């Protein structure tokens, strides 16, 4: 489920940025609560059904955590018993761990953070954040989630800016620190 196509970064490899310029999509979080309630009815297996809906991944052509109240959507999906995953740039994850009970967050399947580099300079060359300090926020949020035993994965999109031996080493060093 794509919560929004807004983004607080302008990654040079992004295929959605041009679309956002022409068709910015943003809804109130309660629309997604309603959608989740409808999707929960698909979990009922009948003789005429082929399967049921068990897992939901919140991702998208933007940054899902930019949706105001996104943590309510994630919490509601967990409360409905879905296996929930989230793909994010990690900059606003503090709203999740500050507003949702830790025991519920432990039920998440995973949170995938697109970090692309363990080096703050390379990170910004790739991700082009609209505000400064994003790398540090991502590291802080990932560290906090890991301290709470929330499953966090990191994604690195290999490209010409981050595949030198030094860059790869830096990424693994940073991942181990978190």
mmCIF file of C-alpha atoms in Angstrom, residues 78-171:
data_model
loop_
_atom_site.group_PDB
_atom_site.id
_atom_site.type_symbol
_atom_site.label_atom_id
_atom_site.label_comp_id
_atom_site.label_asym_id
_atom_site.label_seq_id
_atom_site.Cartn_x
_atom_site.Cartn_y
_atom_site.Cartn_z
ATOM 1 C CA UNK A 78 -1.012 -4.843 13.312
ATOM 2 C CA UNK A 79 -4.191 -4.798 15.428
ATOM 3 C CA UNK A 80 -6.075 -6.445 12.558
ATOM 4 C CA UNK A 81 -3.548 -9.275 12.611
ATOM 5 C CA UNK A 82 -1.801 -8.558 9.327
ATOM 6 C CA UNK A 83 1.862 -9.383 8.889
ATOM 7 C CA UNK A 84 3.127 -5.811 8.392
ATOM 8 C CA UNK A 85 6.264 -4.529 6.680
ATOM 9 C CA UNK A 86 7.400 -0.983 5.995
ATOM 10 C CA UNK A 87 9.863 0.320 3.406
ATOM 11 C CA UNK A 88 11.126 3.780 4.331
ATOM 12 C CA UNK A 89 14.036 6.174 4.146
ATOM 13 C CA UNK A 90 13.991 6.073 7.960
ATOM 14 C CA UNK A 91 13.970 9.815 8.586
ATOM 15 C CA UNK A 92 10.613 9.936 10.402
ATOM 16 C CA UNK A 93 10.501 6.571 12.134
ATOM 17 C CA UNK A 94 10.579 8.285 15.513
ATOM 18 C CA UNK A 95 6.830 8.888 15.133
ATOM 19 C CA UNK A 96 6.355 5.128 15.039
ATOM 20 C CA UNK A 97 8.293 4.185 18.157
ATOM 21 C CA UNK A 98 7.081 7.232 20.089
ATOM 22 C CA UNK A 99 3.396 6.564 19.378
ATOM 23 C CA UNK A 100 2.949 2.799 19.078
ATOM 24 C CA UNK A 101 3.399 0.344 21.935
ATOM 25 C CA UNK A 102 6.699 -1.501 21.718
ATOM 26 C CA UNK A 103 5.029 -4.913 22.068
ATOM 27 C CA UNK A 104 2.959 -4.148 18.975
ATOM 28 C CA UNK A 105 6.013 -2.959 17.056
ATOM 29 C CA UNK A 106 7.723 -6.269 17.798
ATOM 30 C CA UNK A 107 4.958 -7.892 15.731
ATOM 31 C CA UNK A 108 6.195 -6.123 12.591
ATOM 32 C CA UNK A 109 7.610 -8.461 9.988
ATOM 33 C CA UNK A 110 10.342 -5.935 9.181
ATOM 34 C CA UNK A 111 11.181 -2.299 8.591
ATOM 35 C CA UNK A 112 13.366 -1.856 5.529
ATOM 36 C CA UNK A 113 15.438 1.323 5.587
ATOM 37 C CA UNK A 114 16.889 2.617 2.314
ATOM 38 C CA UNK A 115 20.199 4.032 3.462
ATOM 39 C CA UNK A 116 22.429 3.640 0.365
ATOM 40 C CA UNK A 117 25.642 4.522 2.213
ATOM 41 C CA UNK A 118 27.319 4.407 5.591
ATOM 42 C CA UNK A 119 29.075 7.665 4.765
ATOM 43 C CA UNK A 120 27.014 10.835 5.408
ATOM 44 C CA UNK A 121 28.584 12.667 2.455
ATOM 45 C CA UNK A 122 27.901 9.857 -0.009
ATOM 46 C CA UNK A 123 24.449 9.393 1.501
ATOM 47 C CA UNK A 124 23.582 13.007 0.662
ATOM 48 C CA UNK A 125 25.121 12.794 -2.803
ATOM 49 C CA UNK A 126 22.769 9.881 -3.524
ATOM 50 C CA UNK A 127 19.653 10.798 -1.551
ATOM 51 C CA UNK A 128 19.677 14.620 -1.826
ATOM 52 C CA UNK A 129 17.693 15.338 1.352
ATOM 53 C CA UNK A 130 15.580 18.495 1.416
ATOM 54 C CA UNK A 131 16.731 19.240 4.992
ATOM 55 C CA UNK A 132 20.116 18.722 6.593
ATOM 56 C CA UNK A 133 20.959 16.086 9.159
ATOM 57 C CA UNK A 134 18.913 13.279 7.609
ATOM 58 C CA UNK A 135 21.695 10.683 7.791
ATOM 59 C CA UNK A 136 22.036 11.250 11.535
ATOM 60 C CA UNK A 137 18.251 10.992 11.980
ATOM 61 C CA UNK A 138 18.173 7.681 10.109
ATOM 62 C CA UNK A 139 20.989 6.281 12.237
ATOM 63 C CA UNK A 140 19.317 7.502 15.445
ATOM 64 C CA UNK A 141 15.949 5.995 14.459
ATOM 65 C CA UNK A 142 17.450 2.681 13.358
ATOM 66 C CA UNK A 143 19.488 2.486 16.571
ATOM 67 C CA UNK A 144 16.400 3.157 18.687
ATOM 68 C CA UNK A 145 14.338 0.538 16.862
ATOM 69 C CA UNK A 146 17.083 -2.072 17.151
ATOM 70 C CA UNK A 147 17.420 -1.296 20.882
ATOM 71 C CA UNK A 148 13.712 -2.072 21.183
ATOM 72 C CA UNK A 149 14.185 -5.392 19.305
ATOM 73 C CA UNK A 150 12.202 -4.201 16.302
ATOM 74 C CA UNK A 151 13.304 -5.981 13.100
ATOM 75 C CA UNK A 152 15.223 -3.504 10.918
ATOM 76 C CA UNK A 153 16.845 -4.276 7.576
ATOM 77 C CA UNK A 154 18.993 -1.938 5.495
ATOM 78 C CA UNK A 155 18.868 -1.540 1.754
ATOM 79 C CA UNK A 156 21.729 -0.303 -0.343
ATOM 80 C CA UNK A 157 21.050 0.342 -4.022
ATOM 81 C CA UNK A 158 24.448 -0.336 -5.558
ATOM 82 C CA UNK A 159 25.550 2.446 -7.870
ATOM 83 C CA UNK A 160 28.701 4.199 -9.013
ATOM 84 C CA UNK A 161 28.760 6.372 -5.878
ATOM 85 C CA UNK A 162 28.715 3.610 -3.253
ATOM 86 C CA UNK A 163 30.455 0.515 -4.617
ATOM 87 C CA UNK A 164 34.113 1.294 -3.975
ATOM 88 C CA UNK A 165 35.722 -1.024 -1.405
ATOM 89 C CA UNK A 166 35.879 1.890 1.056
ATOM 90 C CA UNK A 167 32.160 2.652 0.638
ATOM 91 C CA UNK A 168 31.166 -0.996 1.070
ATOM 92 C CA UNK A 169 33.322 -1.258 4.203
ATOM 93 C CA UNK A 170 31.784 1.938 5.601
ATOM 94 C CA UNK A 171 28.271 0.579 5.039
#
